[in-house]
Amino acid sequence: MKKERVVIIGSGPAGLTAALYTARAQLAPVVIAGAQLGGQVAITHEIENYPGFPDGLSGPELVERMKEHAENFGAVVEFDLVDSVDFSNGSPFYIKTYGEEYLADAVIVTIGADPRKLGVPGEEEYIGAGVSYCGTCDGFFFRGKDIVVVGGGDSALEEGIFLTRFATSVNIIHRRDELRAGVQLQQRAFNNEKINFTWNSVVEEIVGGDGGVNAVRLKNVLTGEETIHPTEGVFIFIGHDPNNAVFGDQIALNENGYIITDQRYRTNVDGVFAAGEIQDEIWRQVATSVGQGTSAAMAAIQWLEANEETLQELEAAPA
Ligand code: NAP
């Protein structure tokens, strides 16, 4: 079992920034990177709105730079997944990964959120063969093709507009007749000649063959009528699900499953902090995650300083 001052769960912008700050505070943080270094950012083709990079840069490059930056100050990045945690006895917190067991004086949870799935037949089968959750990653493969986008929020419209760079047509399928997206995005989508809408409809099945997707089976939720809509690409943007499974009922979550934090990024467990998309279901930007990771790290550093005496007594006490 390894004893650490700080363990950071997750390696997206929030986690790597928290690693940088806690490393600079001489805490030698351990980052448990998860399945993919950088999380969702790692699959982002180009980031054009991260300040200081006027020419943009790719998600993997940004993440690699953040990792190197944190490591330069003593952070350790482990390519491992958390299996379970036990926060019930307070600090030090027990964390079991597939390769190691840790006791950490403080924990910063930055484990992020994953794109929500439709859960219809054909979806899993055709991921990478016509089904995608990332326009910036996969749009290029749909040059000159007719594609559909599922969802009616900001992501669906923003990505749908982006996908018109490649696709011949983008049909946005929405389950209601009113969009959730902001009005400006709506106007841009309505004004885009390549975009059209199928209202009050849900995807019942993604249909394909050896060559990948060739259609979606749609159902009109008002009339019940089913139609087959030919398409070679299905881009799904129906929200995200926070990666909370490993915490069970050990951290307080909101009604959507996101970790509840206060202004200092404290969770309801004293000594456990959270930052980035595991606790932010609104902003979801690299820049906001970086800011939150900074705040959570500073809060954790202050908390460790304030509790130094108690933590030392606990460490000295016989097991
Ligand atoms: P969202 O706002 O939750 O929208 C999800 C959309 O998918 C909704 O239209 C919803 O329909 C639909 N949906 C959900 N589950 C579905 C299902 N099972 N089948 C069919 N449709 C389903 O998610 P988001 O668009 O990813 O945005 C998340 C947050 O990030 C939002 O706060 C958004 O403002 C923000 N964001 C901002 C920008 C920007 O400002 N440029 C860009 C992207 C995201 P209903 O409308 O009927 O619920």
PDB file of C-alpha atoms in Angstrom, residues 7-176:
ATOM      1  CA  VAL A   7      -4.119  11.435  -5.072  1.00  0.00           C
ATOM      2  CA  ILE A   8      -5.844  12.923  -8.111  1.00  0.00           C
ATOM      3  CA  ILE A   9      -8.369  10.693  -9.844  1.00  0.00           C
ATOM      4  CA  GLY A  10      -8.576  11.579 -13.538  1.00  0.00           C
ATOM      5  CA  SER A  11      -6.159  13.145 -16.020  1.00  0.00           C
ATOM      6  CA  GLY A  12      -8.177  15.704 -17.974  1.00  0.00           C
ATOM      7  CA  PRO A  13      -7.350  19.423 -17.831  1.00  0.00           C
ATOM      8  CA  ALA A  14      -8.760  19.702 -14.290  1.00  0.00           C
ATOM      9  CA  GLY A  15      -6.717  16.761 -13.010  1.00  0.00           C
ATOM     10  CA  LEU A  16      -3.456  17.721 -14.685  1.00  0.00           C
ATOM     11  CA  THR A  17      -3.795  21.315 -13.504  1.00  0.00           C
ATOM     12  CA  ALA A  18      -4.514  20.157  -9.949  1.00  0.00           C
ATOM     13  CA  ALA A  19      -1.394  17.986 -10.316  1.00  0.00           C
ATOM     14  CA  LEU A  20       0.695  20.982 -11.380  1.00  0.00           C
ATOM     15  CA  TYR A  21      -0.430  23.103  -8.440  1.00  0.00           C
ATOM     16  CA  THR A  22      -0.091  20.387  -5.797  1.00  0.00           C
ATOM     17  CA  ALA A  23       3.272  19.367  -7.269  1.00  0.00           C
ATOM     18  CA  ARG A  24       4.500  22.945  -7.001  1.00  0.00           C
ATOM     19  CA  ALA A  25       3.402  22.831  -3.363  1.00  0.00           C
ATOM     20  CA  GLN A  26       5.867  19.928  -2.882  1.00  0.00           C
ATOM     21  CA  LEU A  27       3.115  17.386  -2.358  1.00  0.00           C
ATOM     22  CA  ALA A  28       4.293  14.941  -5.082  1.00  0.00           C
ATOM     23  CA  PRO A  29       0.742  14.147  -6.215  1.00  0.00           C
ATOM     24  CA  VAL A  30      -0.139  10.859  -7.861  1.00  0.00           C
ATOM     25  CA  VAL A  31      -2.496  11.144 -10.831  1.00  0.00           C
ATOM     26  CA  ILE A  32      -4.479   8.032 -11.633  1.00  0.00           C
ATOM     27  CA  ALA A  33      -4.916   8.695 -15.322  1.00  0.00           C
ATOM     28  CA  GLY A  34      -7.803   6.380 -16.193  1.00  0.00           C
ATOM     29  CA  ALA A  35      -8.412   4.678 -19.515  1.00  0.00           C
ATOM     30  CA  GLN A  36      -7.122   7.592 -21.562  1.00  0.00           C
ATOM     31  CA  LEU A  37      -4.756  10.385 -20.598  1.00  0.00           C
ATOM     32  CA  GLY A  38      -6.647  13.618 -20.973  1.00  0.00           C
ATOM     33  CA  GLY A  39     -10.118  12.122 -20.995  1.00  0.00           C
ATOM     34  CA  GLN A  40     -12.419  13.739 -23.521  1.00  0.00           C
ATOM     35  CA  VAL A  41      -9.813  16.317 -24.540  1.00  0.00           C
ATOM     36  CA  ALA A  42      -7.635  13.523 -25.878  1.00  0.00           C
ATOM     37  CA  ILE A  43     -10.221  12.909 -28.603  1.00  0.00           C
ATOM     38  CA  THR A  44     -10.636  16.562 -29.505  1.00  0.00           C
ATOM     39  CA  HIS A  45      -9.151  17.282 -32.874  1.00  0.00           C
ATOM     40  CA  GLU A  46      -8.486  20.970 -32.384  1.00  0.00           C
ATOM     41  CA  ILE A  47      -8.909  23.352 -29.480  1.00  0.00           C
ATOM     42  CA  GLU A  48      -9.305  26.898 -30.694  1.00  0.00           C
ATOM     43  CA  ASN A  49     -10.527  28.606 -27.542  1.00  0.00           C
ATOM     44  CA  TYR A  50      -7.831  27.877 -24.997  1.00  0.00           C
ATOM     45  CA  PRO A  51      -6.181  31.216 -24.201  1.00  0.00           C
ATOM     46  CA  GLY A  52      -2.565  31.635 -25.188  1.00  0.00           C
ATOM     47  CA  PHE A  53      -2.766  29.393 -28.239  1.00  0.00           C
ATOM     48  CA  PRO A  54      -4.007  31.723 -31.010  1.00  0.00           C
ATOM     49  CA  ASP A  55      -3.337  29.130 -33.717  1.00  0.00           C
ATOM     50  CA  GLY A  56      -5.150  26.411 -31.804  1.00  0.00           C
ATOM     51  CA  LEU A  57      -3.663  23.053 -30.888  1.00  0.00           C
ATOM     52  CA  SER A  58      -4.807  19.466 -30.798  1.00  0.00           C
ATOM     53  CA  GLY A  59      -6.311  17.909 -27.683  1.00  0.00           C
ATOM     54  CA  PRO A  60      -3.573  15.250 -27.374  1.00  0.00           C
ATOM     55  CA  GLU A  61      -0.853  17.900 -27.697  1.00  0.00           C
ATOM     56  CA  LEU A  62      -2.401  20.088 -25.000  1.00  0.00           C
ATOM     57  CA  VAL A  63      -2.792  17.136 -22.675  1.00  0.00           C
ATOM     58  CA  GLU A  64       0.768  15.967 -23.271  1.00  0.00           C
ATOM     59  CA  ARG A  65       2.043  19.471 -22.469  1.00  0.00           C
ATOM     60  CA  MET A  66      -0.036  19.629 -19.292  1.00  0.00           C
ATOM     61  CA  LYS A  67       1.274  16.234 -18.205  1.00  0.00           C
ATOM     62  CA  GLU A  68       4.885  17.214 -18.868  1.00  0.00           C
ATOM     63  CA  HIS A  69       4.380  20.494 -17.013  1.00  0.00           C
ATOM     64  CA  ALA A  70       3.018  18.723 -13.919  1.00  0.00           C
ATOM     65  CA  GLU A  71       5.699  16.021 -14.054  1.00  0.00           C
ATOM     66  CA  ASN A  72       8.431  18.655 -14.234  1.00  0.00           C
ATOM     67  CA  PHE A  73       7.424  19.694 -10.713  1.00  0.00           C
ATOM     68  CA  GLY A  74       7.186  16.173  -9.314  1.00  0.00           C
ATOM     69  CA  ALA A  75       3.731  14.852 -10.177  1.00  0.00           C
ATOM     70  CA  VAL A  76       3.564  11.136 -10.940  1.00  0.00           C
ATOM     71  CA  VAL A  77       1.090   9.989 -13.589  1.00  0.00           C
ATOM     72  CA  GLU A  78       0.004   6.363 -13.297  1.00  0.00           C
ATOM     73  CA  PHE A  79      -1.772   4.736 -16.239  1.00  0.00           C
ATOM     74  CA  ASP A  80      -4.215   2.851 -14.094  1.00  0.00           C
ATOM     75  CA  LEU A  81      -7.939   2.769 -13.338  1.00  0.00           C
ATOM     76  CA  VAL A  82      -9.634   3.168  -9.988  1.00  0.00           C
ATOM     77  CA  ASP A  83     -11.442   0.011  -8.956  1.00  0.00           C
ATOM     78  CA  SER A  84     -12.949   1.155  -5.646  1.00  0.00           C
ATOM     79  CA  VAL A  85     -12.587   3.757  -2.922  1.00  0.00           C
ATOM     80  CA  ASP A  86     -13.371   3.821   0.767  1.00  0.00           C
ATOM     81  CA  PHE A  87     -13.901   7.318   2.128  1.00  0.00           C
ATOM     82  CA  SER A  88     -16.000   6.199   5.081  1.00  0.00           C
ATOM     83  CA  ASN A  89     -13.287   6.600   7.734  1.00  0.00           C
ATOM     84  CA  GLY A  90     -12.159  10.035   6.579  1.00  0.00           C
ATOM     85  CA  SER A  91      -8.532  10.943   5.882  1.00  0.00           C
ATOM     86  CA  PRO A  92      -6.372   9.091   4.965  1.00  0.00           C
ATOM     87  CA  PHE A  93      -8.630   7.874   2.147  1.00  0.00           C
ATOM     88  CA  TYR A  94      -8.351   4.393   0.708  1.00  0.00           C
ATOM     89  CA  ILE A  95      -8.152   4.043  -3.077  1.00  0.00           C
ATOM     90  CA  LYS A  96      -7.765   0.714  -4.861  1.00  0.00           C
ATOM     91  CA  THR A  97      -6.706   0.704  -8.491  1.00  0.00           C
ATOM     92  CA  TYR A  98      -6.187  -2.330 -10.704  1.00  0.00           C
ATOM     93  CA  GLY A  99      -2.461  -2.191 -10.030  1.00  0.00           C
ATOM     94  CA  GLU A 100      -2.042  -0.617  -6.582  1.00  0.00           C
ATOM     95  CA  GLU A 101      -3.576   0.389  -3.269  1.00  0.00           C
ATOM     96  CA  TYR A 102      -3.206   3.929  -1.928  1.00  0.00           C
ATOM     97  CA  LEU A 103      -3.855   5.830   1.246  1.00  0.00           C
ATOM     98  CA  ALA A 104      -4.133   9.549   0.513  1.00  0.00           C
ATOM     99  CA  ASP A 105      -4.345  12.418   2.973  1.00  0.00           C
ATOM    100  CA  ALA A 106      -6.400  14.372   0.426  1.00  0.00           C
ATOM    101  CA  VAL A 107      -8.142  13.370  -2.795  1.00  0.00           C
ATOM    102  CA  ILE A 108      -9.065  15.504  -5.790  1.00  0.00           C
ATOM    103  CA  VAL A 109     -11.665  13.881  -8.039  1.00  0.00           C
ATOM    104  CA  THR A 110     -11.471  15.006 -11.667  1.00  0.00           C
ATOM    105  CA  ILE A 111     -12.831  11.908 -13.349  1.00  0.00           C
ATOM    106  CA  GLY A 112     -15.043  13.742 -15.860  1.00  0.00           C
ATOM    107  CA  ALA A 113     -18.121  12.706 -17.788  1.00  0.00           C
ATOM    108  CA  ASP A 114     -18.701  10.560 -20.864  1.00  0.00           C
ATOM    109  CA  PRO A 115     -20.983  11.161 -23.835  1.00  0.00           C
ATOM    110  CA  ARG A 116     -24.448   9.713 -23.191  1.00  0.00           C
ATOM    111  CA  LYS A 117     -25.529   6.819 -25.375  1.00  0.00           C
ATOM    112  CA  LEU A 118     -28.898   6.346 -27.016  1.00  0.00           C
ATOM    113  CA  GLY A 119     -29.035   2.708 -26.000  1.00  0.00           C
ATOM    114  CA  VAL A 120     -30.636   1.536 -29.234  1.00  0.00           C
ATOM    115  CA  PRO A 121     -29.821  -1.534 -31.346  1.00  0.00           C
ATOM    116  CA  GLY A 122     -26.899  -0.968 -33.699  1.00  0.00           C
ATOM    117  CA  GLU A 123     -25.348   1.838 -31.643  1.00  0.00           C
ATOM    118  CA  GLU A 124     -22.541  -0.118 -29.970  1.00  0.00           C
ATOM    119  CA  GLU A 125     -22.058  -2.275 -33.051  1.00  0.00           C
ATOM    120  CA  TYR A 126     -21.328   0.658 -35.377  1.00  0.00           C
ATOM    121  CA  ILE A 127     -19.204   2.855 -33.109  1.00  0.00           C
ATOM    122  CA  GLY A 128     -16.290   3.810 -35.351  1.00  0.00           C
ATOM    123  CA  ALA A 129     -18.180   2.544 -38.398  1.00  0.00           C
ATOM    124  CA  GLY A 130     -20.672   5.371 -38.744  1.00  0.00           C
ATOM    125  CA  VAL A 131     -21.640   6.086 -35.129  1.00  0.00           C
ATOM    126  CA  SER A 132     -19.707   8.879 -33.436  1.00  0.00           C
ATOM    127  CA  TYR A 133     -19.869  11.119 -30.384  1.00  0.00           C
ATOM    128  CA  CYS A 134     -17.257  13.603 -31.592  1.00  0.00           C
ATOM    129  CA  GLY A 135     -17.652  15.751 -34.685  1.00  0.00           C
ATOM    130  CA  THR A 136     -14.206  17.235 -34.429  1.00  0.00           C
ATOM    131  CA  CYS A 137     -12.657  13.762 -34.276  1.00  0.00           C
ATOM    132  CA  ASP A 138     -14.624  12.043 -37.005  1.00  0.00           C
ATOM    133  CA  GLY A 139     -16.176  14.720 -39.222  1.00  0.00           C
ATOM    134  CA  PHE A 140     -13.419  14.410 -41.772  1.00  0.00           C
ATOM    135  CA  PHE A 141     -14.466  10.834 -42.574  1.00  0.00           C
ATOM    136  CA  PHE A 142     -17.889  12.037 -43.697  1.00  0.00           C
ATOM    137  CA  ARG A 143     -16.847  14.310 -46.551  1.00  0.00           C
ATOM    138  CA  GLY A 144     -19.553  14.389 -49.208  1.00  0.00           C
ATOM    139  CA  LYS A 145     -21.910  12.214 -47.156  1.00  0.00           C
ATOM    140  CA  ASP A 146     -25.395  12.649 -45.761  1.00  0.00           C
ATOM    141  CA  ILE A 147     -25.349  12.384 -41.998  1.00  0.00           C
ATOM    142  CA  VAL A 148     -27.680  12.772 -39.045  1.00  0.00           C
ATOM    143  CA  VAL A 149     -27.118  14.452 -35.699  1.00  0.00           C
ATOM    144  CA  VAL A 150     -29.201  13.415 -32.698  1.00  0.00           C
ATOM    145  CA  GLY A 151     -30.058  15.962 -29.991  1.00  0.00           C
ATOM    146  CA  GLY A 152     -31.382  19.482 -29.612  1.00  0.00           C
ATOM    147  CA  GLY A 153     -28.932  21.122 -27.209  1.00  0.00           C
ATOM    148  CA  ASP A 154     -25.941  23.406 -27.740  1.00  0.00           C
ATOM    149  CA  SER A 155     -23.648  20.463 -28.475  1.00  0.00           C
ATOM    150  CA  ALA A 156     -25.902  19.026 -31.172  1.00  0.00           C
ATOM    151  CA  LEU A 157     -26.196  22.357 -32.937  1.00  0.00           C
ATOM    152  CA  GLU A 158     -22.598  23.414 -32.532  1.00  0.00           C
ATOM    153  CA  GLU A 159     -21.320  20.065 -33.763  1.00  0.00           C
ATOM    154  CA  GLY A 160     -23.989  19.920 -36.471  1.00  0.00           C
ATOM    155  CA  ILE A 161     -22.856  23.283 -37.815  1.00  0.00           C
ATOM    156  CA  PHE A 162     -19.227  22.153 -37.650  1.00  0.00           C
ATOM    157  CA  LEU A 163     -20.074  18.946 -39.533  1.00  0.00           C
ATOM    158  CA  THR A 164     -21.453  20.936 -42.483  1.00  0.00           C
ATOM    159  CA  ARG A 165     -17.800  21.623 -43.341  1.00  0.00           C
ATOM    160  CA  PHE A 166     -17.581  18.013 -44.449  1.00  0.00           C
ATOM    161  CA  ALA A 167     -21.026  16.527 -44.987  1.00  0.00           C
ATOM    162  CA  THR A 168     -23.307  17.220 -47.922  1.00  0.00           C
ATOM    163  CA  SER A 169     -26.284  17.431 -45.579  1.00  0.00           C
ATOM    164  CA  VAL A 170     -26.848  17.299 -41.821  1.00  0.00           C
ATOM    165  CA  ASN A 171     -30.256  16.228 -40.576  1.00  0.00           C
ATOM    166  CA  ILE A 172     -30.776  17.093 -36.918  1.00  0.00           C
ATOM    167  CA  ILE A 173     -33.173  14.688 -35.244  1.00  0.00           C
ATOM    168  CA  HIS A 174     -34.791  16.032 -32.112  1.00  0.00           C
ATOM    169  CA  ARG A 175     -37.358  14.416 -29.855  1.00  0.00           C
ATOM    170  CA  ARG A 176     -39.380  17.617 -29.415  1.00  0.00           C
TER     171      ARG A 176
END
